[in-house]
CSV table of C-alpha atoms and ligand atoms in Angstrom, one decimal:
chain,number,residue,atom,x,y,z
A,241,MET,CA,-29.0,7.7,-8.8
A,242,SER,CA,-29.7,4.0,-8.4
A,243,MET,CA,-31.6,2.7,-5.4
A,244,ARG,CA,-28.6,0.4,-4.5
A,245,ALA,CA,-28.0,1.0,-0.8
A,246,GLU,CA,-24.3,0.2,-0.6
A,247,LYS,CA,-21.8,2.8,-1.6
A,248,THR,CA,-18.4,1.5,-2.6
A,249,ALA,CA,-14.8,2.8,-2.8
A,250,LEU,CA,-11.8,1.1,-4.5
A,251,VAL,CA,-8.5,2.2,-3.0
A,252,THR,CA,-5.2,1.1,-4.5
A,253,GLY,CA,-2.1,1.0,-2.4
A,254,ALA,CA,-4.3,0.6,0.7
A,255,SER,CA,-1.9,-1.5,2.7
A,256,SER,CA,-0.1,1.6,4.1
A,257,GLY,CA,0.2,5.3,4.2
A,258,ILE,CA,-2.1,7.6,2.3
A,259,GLY,CA,-4.1,4.7,0.8
A,260,ALA,CA,-4.8,3.2,4.2
A,261,ALA,CA,-5.8,6.6,5.5
A,262,PHE,CA,-8.3,7.0,2.5
A,263,ALA,CA,-9.7,3.6,3.2
A,264,ARG,CA,-10.3,4.5,6.9
A,265,LEU,CA,-11.8,7.8,6.0
A,266,LEU,CA,-14.2,6.4,3.3
A,267,ALA,CA,-15.3,3.7,5.7
A,268,ALA,CA,-16.2,6.3,8.3
A,269,GLU,CA,-18.1,8.2,5.6
A,270,GLY,CA,-20.2,5.0,5.0
A,271,TYR,CA,-18.5,3.6,1.9
A,272,THR,CA,-17.6,-0.1,1.6
A,273,PRO,CA,-13.9,-0.1,0.9
A,274,VAL,CA,-12.2,-2.5,-1.5
A,275,LEU,CA,-8.5,-2.5,-0.7
A,276,VAL,CA,-5.9,-3.3,-3.3
A,277,ALA,CA,-2.1,-3.8,-2.9
A,278,ARG,CA,0.4,-6.6,-3.0
A,279,ARG,CA,0.9,-7.4,0.7
A,280,THR,CA,-2.2,-9.5,1.7
A,281,ASP,CA,-1.2,-9.5,5.4
A,282,ARG,CA,-1.0,-5.7,5.6
A,283,LEU,CA,-4.3,-5.3,3.7
A,284,THR,CA,-6.0,-7.8,6.0
A,285,GLN,CA,-4.7,-5.8,9.0
A,286,VAL,CA,-6.1,-2.5,7.6
A,287,ALA,CA,-9.4,-4.3,6.7
A,288,ASN,CA,-9.8,-5.8,10.2
A,289,GLU,CA,-9.1,-2.5,11.8
A,290,ILE,CA,-11.8,-0.8,9.6
A,291,ARG,CA,-14.3,-3.6,10.3
A,292,GLU,CA,-13.7,-3.3,14.1
A,293,ARG,CA,-13.8,0.5,14.2
A,294,THR,CA,-16.7,1.2,11.9
A,295,GLY,CA,-18.6,-2.1,11.7
A,296,THR,CA,-18.7,-1.7,7.9
A,297,ARG,CA,-17.9,-4.4,5.4
A,298,CYS,CA,-14.4,-4.2,3.9
A,299,GLU,CA,-13.0,-6.3,1.1
A,300,VAL,CA,-9.4,-7.1,0.1
A,301,LEU,CA,-8.0,-7.8,-3.3
A,302,THR,CA,-4.3,-8.8,-3.6
A,303,ALA,CA,-2.9,-7.5,-6.9
A,304,ASP,CA,0.4,-6.3,-8.3
A,305,LEU,CA,-0.5,-3.3,-10.4
A,306,THR,CA,2.7,-3.6,-12.4
A,307,ASP,CA,1.0,-6.6,-14.1
A,308,PRO,CA,-0.8,-5.3,-17.2
A,309,LYS,CA,-3.7,-7.8,-16.5
A,310,ALA,CA,-4.3,-6.5,-13.0
A,311,PRO,CA,-6.6,-3.5,-13.6
A,312,GLU,CA,-9.2,-5.6,-15.5
A,313,TRP,CA,-9.0,-8.3,-12.9
A,314,VAL,CA,-9.4,-5.9,-10.0
A,315,VAL,CA,-12.4,-4.1,-11.5
A,316,SER,CA,-14.2,-7.4,-12.5
A,317,GLN,CA,-13.6,-8.8,-9.0
A,318,ALA,CA,-14.8,-5.7,-7.3
A,319,ASN,CA,-17.9,-5.6,-9.5
A,320,GLU,CA,-18.6,-9.2,-8.6
A,321,ILE,CA,-18.1,-8.7,-4.9
A,322,VAL,CA,-19.6,-5.3,-4.3
A,323,GLY,CA,-21.6,-4.6,-7.5
A,324,GLY,CA,-19.8,-1.5,-8.9
A,325,ILE,CA,-17.4,1.2,-7.8
A,326,ASP,CA,-18.7,4.7,-6.8
A,327,VAL,CA,-15.4,6.1,-5.6
A,328,LEU,CA,-11.9,5.3,-7.0
A,329,VAL,CA,-8.7,6.4,-5.3
A,330,ASN,CA,-5.7,5.8,-7.6
A,331,ASN,CA,-3.0,5.9,-4.9
A,332,ALA,CA,-0.6,3.0,-5.3
A,333,GLY,CA,2.9,4.3,-6.2
A,334,LEU,CA,6.5,4.6,-5.3
A,335,CYS,CA,9.7,6.5,-6.2
A,336,ARG,CA,13.0,4.9,-6.8
A,337,ASN,CA,16.4,6.3,-5.9
A,338,GLU,CA,18.4,5.1,-9.0
A,339,THR,CA,19.5,6.2,-12.4
A,340,PHE,CA,17.3,5.6,-15.4
A,341,ALA,CA,20.2,4.2,-17.5
A,342,GLU,CA,21.2,1.6,-14.9
A,343,ALA,CA,17.7,0.4,-13.9
A,344,PRO,CA,16.6,-2.6,-15.9
A,345,TRP,CA,13.9,-1.7,-18.4
A,346,GLU,CA,11.4,-4.0,-16.7
A,347,ARG,CA,11.6,-1.8,-13.6
A,348,ALA,CA,11.0,1.4,-15.5
A,349,ALA,CA,8.2,-0.2,-17.5
A,350,GLY,CA,6.7,-1.4,-14.2
A,351,GLU,CA,6.7,2.2,-12.9
A,352,ILE,CA,4.8,3.4,-16.0
A,353,GLN,CA,2.4,0.5,-15.7
A,354,LEU,CA,1.8,1.2,-11.9
A,355,MET,CA,1.4,5.0,-12.0
A,356,VAL,CA,0.3,5.8,-15.6
A,357,THR,CA,-1.4,2.8,-17.3
A,358,ALA,CA,-3.0,1.1,-14.4
A,359,PRO,CA,-4.7,4.3,-12.9
A,360,THR,CA,-5.9,5.3,-16.4
A,361,GLU,CA,-7.3,1.8,-17.1
A,362,LEU,CA,-9.0,1.7,-13.7
A,363,ILE,CA,-10.7,5.0,-14.4
A,364,HIS,CA,-11.9,3.7,-17.8
A,365,ARG,CA,-13.2,0.5,-16.3
A,366,VAL,CA,-15.1,2.1,-13.4
A,367,LEU,CA,-16.7,4.7,-15.6
A,368,PRO,CA,-19.6,2.6,-17.0
A,369,HIS,CA,-21.0,2.1,-13.5
A,370,MET,CA,-20.4,5.8,-12.5
A,371,ARG,CA,-22.0,7.1,-15.7
A,372,LYS,CA,-25.0,4.8,-15.3
A,373,ARG,CA,-25.5,6.2,-11.8
A,374,GLY,CA,-24.7,9.8,-12.9
A,375,TRP,CA,-22.4,10.1,-9.9
A,376,GLY,CA,-18.7,9.2,-9.2
A,377,ARG,CA,-15.7,10.5,-7.4
A,378,ILE,CA,-12.1,9.8,-8.5
A,379,VAL,CA,-8.9,10.9,-6.7
A,380,ASN,CA,-5.6,10.4,-8.4
A,381,ILE,CA,-2.6,10.8,-6.1
A,382,SER,CA,-0.1,13.0,-8.0
A,383,SER,CA,2.6,14.9,-6.1
A,384,VAL,CA,3.7,18.5,-5.4
A,385,SER,CA,6.7,17.5,-7.5
A,386,ALA,CA,4.4,17.5,-10.6
A,387,LEU,CA,3.9,21.3,-10.0
A,388,GLY,CA,7.6,22.1,-9.6
A,389,PRO,CA,10.8,21.8,-11.6
A,390,PRO,CA,11.7,18.5,-13.2
A,391,GLY,CA,13.4,16.3,-10.6
A,392,ALA,CA,15.4,13.2,-10.0
A,393,SER,CA,14.2,9.7,-9.2
A,394,LEU,CA,13.8,7.9,-12.5
A,395,LEU,CA,10.4,8.7,-14.0
A,396,TYR,CA,8.7,10.1,-10.9
A,397,THR,CA,8.1,13.7,-11.8
A,398,GLY,CA,7.1,12.7,-15.3
A,399,VAL,CA,4.5,10.2,-14.2
A,400,LYS,CA,3.1,12.5,-11.5
A,401,SER,CA,2.8,15.3,-14.1
A,402,TYR,CA,0.8,12.9,-16.3
A,403,LEU,CA,-1.6,12.2,-13.5
A,404,LEU,CA,-2.0,15.9,-12.7
A,405,HIS,CA,-2.8,16.9,-16.3
A,406,THR,CA,-4.9,13.9,-17.1
A,407,SER,CA,-7.0,14.3,-14.0
A,408,GLN,CA,-7.8,17.9,-15.0
A,409,ALA,CA,-8.7,16.9,-18.6
A,410,LEU,CA,-10.9,14.1,-17.5
A,411,ASP,CA,-12.6,16.2,-14.9
A,412,MET,CA,-13.5,18.7,-17.7
A,413,GLU,CA,-15.1,15.8,-19.7
A,414,LEU,CA,-16.8,14.0,-16.9
A,415,LYS,CA,-18.0,16.7,-14.4
A,416,PRO,CA,-21.1,17.4,-16.5
A,417,GLN,CA,-22.0,13.7,-16.0
A,418,GLY,CA,-21.8,14.0,-12.2
A,419,ILE,CA,-18.2,12.5,-12.0
A,420,ASN,CA,-15.6,14.7,-10.2
A,421,LEU,CA,-11.9,14.0,-10.6
A,422,THR,CA,-9.2,15.5,-8.4
A,423,ALA,CA,-5.4,15.3,-8.7
A,424,LEU,CA,-4.2,15.3,-5.1
A,425,CYS,CA,-0.6,16.7,-4.9
A,426,PRO,CA,0.9,15.9,-1.5
A,427,GLY,CA,4.3,17.1,-0.4
A,428,GLN,CA,6.4,15.3,2.3
A,429,THR,CA,4.0,12.9,4.0
A,430,ARG,CA,4.9,10.5,6.9
A,431,THR,CA,4.3,7.1,5.3
A,432,GLU,CA,6.5,4.2,4.2
A,433,PHE,CA,7.3,6.0,1.0
A,434,HIS,CA,10.8,7.2,2.0
A,435,ASP,CA,11.7,3.7,3.4
A,436,VAL,CA,10.7,2.1,0.1
A,437,MET,CA,12.8,4.7,-1.7
A,438,GLY,CA,15.7,4.0,0.7
A,439,VAL,CA,16.1,7.7,1.8
A,440,ARG,CA,14.8,7.4,5.4
A,441,GLU,CA,17.9,8.9,6.9
A,442,ILE,CA,17.8,12.0,4.6
A,443,ALA,CA,14.1,12.4,5.0
A,444,ASP,CA,14.4,12.4,8.8
A,445,LYS,CA,16.7,15.4,8.6
A,446,MET,CA,14.0,17.5,7.0
A,447,PRO,CA,12.4,20.0,9.3
A,448,GLY,CA,9.1,19.1,11.0
A,449,PHE,CA,7.1,21.9,9.3
A,450,MET,CA,7.6,20.3,5.9
A,451,TRP,CA,5.7,17.2,6.9
A,452,GLN,CA,2.0,16.2,7.0
A,453,ASP,CA,0.5,13.0,8.2
A,454,ALA,CA,-1.4,10.6,5.9
A,455,ASP,CA,-4.8,11.2,7.5
A,456,THR,CA,-4.6,15.0,6.9
A,457,VAL,CA,-3.6,14.5,3.3
A,458,ALA,CA,-6.4,12.0,2.6
A,459,ALA,CA,-9.0,14.3,4.3
A,460,ALA,CA,-7.9,17.3,2.1
A,461,GLY,CA,-8.2,15.1,-1.0
A,462,TRP,CA,-11.6,13.9,-0.1
A,463,LYS,CA,-12.8,17.4,0.7
A,464,ALA,CA,-11.5,18.6,-2.6
A,465,VAL,CA,-13.1,15.9,-4.8
A,466,SER,CA,-16.4,16.3,-2.9
A,467,LYS,CA,-16.4,20.0,-3.7
A,468,GLY,CA,-15.4,19.4,-7.3
A,469,LYS,CA,-11.9,20.9,-7.1
A,470,PRO,CA,-9.7,19.4,-9.9
A,471,VAL,CA,-6.4,20.0,-8.1
A,472,CYS,CA,-5.7,19.8,-4.3
A,473,ILE,CA,-2.3,20.8,-2.8
A,474,PRO,CA,-2.7,19.9,0.9
A,475,GLY,CA,-1.0,22.1,3.5
A,476,ALA,CA,0.1,25.8,3.4
A,477,MET,CA,3.7,24.9,3.1
A,478,ASN,CA,3.1,22.9,-0.1
A,479,GLY,CA,1.0,25.7,-1.5
A,480,VAL,CA,3.8,28.1,-1.0
A,481,MET,CA,6.3,25.7,-2.6
A,482,ALA,CA,4.1,25.3,-5.6
A,483,TYR,CA,3.6,29.1,-5.9
A,484,LEU,CA,7.3,29.8,-5.7
A,485,THR,CA,8.4,27.3,-8.3
A,486,ARG,CA,5.5,27.5,-10.7
A,487,PRO,CA,6.1,30.9,-12.3
A,488,MET,CA,9.6,29.8,-13.5
A,489,THR,CA,10.2,29.7,-17.2
A,490,VAL,CA,10.8,26.3,-18.7
A,491,ASN,CA,14.6,26.9,-18.8
A,492,ALA,CA,14.8,28.2,-15.3
A,493,ALA,CA,12.8,25.2,-14.0
A,494,TYR,CA,15.3,22.9,-15.8
A,495,SER,CA,18.3,24.7,-14.2
A,496,PHE,CA,16.7,24.6,-10.8
A,497,GLY,CA,15.8,20.9,-11.1
A,498,ARG,CA,19.4,20.1,-12.3
A,499,LYS,CA,21.0,21.9,-9.3
A,500,PHE,CA,19.3,19.4,-6.9
A,501,ASN,CA,19.4,16.3,-9.1
A,502,PRO,CA,21.8,13.8,-7.4
A,503,PHE,CA,22.2,11.9,-10.7
A,504,LYS,CA,23.4,14.8,-12.8
A,505,ASP,CA,26.6,14.1,-14.7
A,506,THR,CA,26.6,10.5,-13.7
A,507,ALA,CA,29.7,8.9,-15.3
A,508,ALA,CA,29.0,6.1,-17.7
B,1053,NAP,N1,4.8,10.1,1.2
B,1053,NAP,C1,5.1,11.2,0.4
B,1053,NAP,O1,5.9,12.0,0.8
B,1053,NAP,C2,4.4,11.4,-0.9
B,1053,NAP,C3,4.5,12.6,-1.5
B,1053,NAP,C4,3.9,12.9,-2.7
B,1053,NAP,C5,3.1,11.8,-3.3
B,1053,NAP,N2,3.1,10.6,-2.7
B,1053,NAP,C6,2.3,9.5,-3.4
B,1053,NAP,O2,1.4,9.0,-2.5
B,1053,NAP,C7,1.0,7.7,-2.9
B,1053,NAP,C8,1.0,6.8,-1.7
B,1053,NAP,O3,2.3,6.6,-1.2
B,1053,NAP,P1,2.5,6.7,0.4
B,1053,NAP,O4,3.2,7.9,0.7
B,1053,NAP,O5,1.3,6.3,1.2
B,1053,NAP,O6,3.6,5.5,0.5
B,1053,NAP,P2,3.6,4.0,1.0
B,1053,NAP,O7,3.2,4.0,2.5
B,1053,NAP,O8,4.8,3.4,0.6
B,1053,NAP,O9,2.3,3.4,0.2
B,1053,NAP,C9,2.5,3.0,-1.1
B,1053,NAP,C10,1.3,2.0,-1.4
B,1053,NAP,O10,1.4,1.6,-2.8
B,1053,NAP,C11,1.3,0.2,-2.9
B,1053,NAP,N3,2.0,-0.3,-4.0
B,1053,NAP,C12,3.3,-0.1,-4.4
B,1053,NAP,N4,3.6,-0.8,-5.5
B,1053,NAP,C13,2.5,-1.5,-5.8
B,1053,NAP,C14,2.2,-2.5,-6.8
B,1053,NAP,N5,3.1,-2.9,-7.7
B,1053,NAP,N6,1.0,-3.0,-6.9
B,1053,NAP,C15,0.0,-2.6,-6.0
B,1053,NAP,N7,0.3,-1.7,-5.0
B,1053,NAP,C16,1.5,-1.2,-4.9
B,1053,NAP,C17,2.0,-0.3,-1.6
B,1053,NAP,O11,1.4,-1.6,-1.2
B,1053,NAP,P3,2.2,-3.0,-1.4
B,1053,NAP,O12,3.7,-2.7,-1.1
B,1053,NAP,O13,1.6,-3.8,-0.3
B,1053,NAP,O14,1.9,-3.4,-2.7
B,1053,NAP,C18,1.4,0.7,-0.6
B,1053,NAP,O15,0.1,0.4,-0.1
B,1053,NAP,C19,2.0,7.3,-4.0
B,1053,NAP,O16,1.4,7.4,-5.3
B,1053,NAP,C20,3.1,8.3,-3.8
B,1053,NAP,O17,3.8,8.5,-5.0
B,1053,NAP,C21,3.7,10.3,-1.5
């Protein structure tokens, strides 16, 4: 370990929800958070709250992670401002409520860039510093939907499955070097996610026991990566869901997913 006193954490999607919860938690743990998202006003609000509450330094980088140039810019800026990243939380993400065929390609490509390429590139770019120190913690926010049957919503279950599998593979490679990776797989979490998706009304009808708050989810993810657990399913309810849907055969999982897919048999 280097003698550098400051420990740092880069959190993407820190302007709300699970990302903001991670930023607060990591600041309370003594890390200097570097917050990334598109909405500067919301990032500044979270950063001010963290500074007031913990007295720690907190930095803000405004970036749109659908831009292929953003990951390199974010890490170079972070390295310049705080001198290297010790903890990376790849959290920025969203889910759309629209059909693949009707969405413009740029939107689908943006989702892949945001939730596949950007997190992968960010990991690659923070690794030199972590490997030099012989210590690092990386949390990739997947979803409980990555563990279950294929679902609706454009590319969402596909990209979240990528994050789940890639986290585990990279954890195998990097754990011997002191770098733990965890795929955090939340279920329904009270954030702005369902507003962005445009399904707030449907979400509000789901029973209370299905929901967790963002602080609980972030705490479970941080505990898991600290202990070196490669996958974290927060909450007993989500654990049961994952257990019940996982043993399905590939064909049974397809049929199950199809039953609940609102876009099935969409007329051309
Ligand atoms: N809530 C749930 O039920 C649930 C369940 C399973 C998994 N998840 C996952 O949890 C993660 C966090 O979501 P959340 O629930 O906390 O929702 P949220 O409150 O909507 O937060 C999403 C965050 O991602 C950021 N973001 C979106 N597009 C971005 C872009 N192009 N560039 C940079 N940042 C971007 C948003 O910031 P800006 O808009 O300011 O850019 C925001 O900070 C996501 O990966 C989501 O898929 C959520």
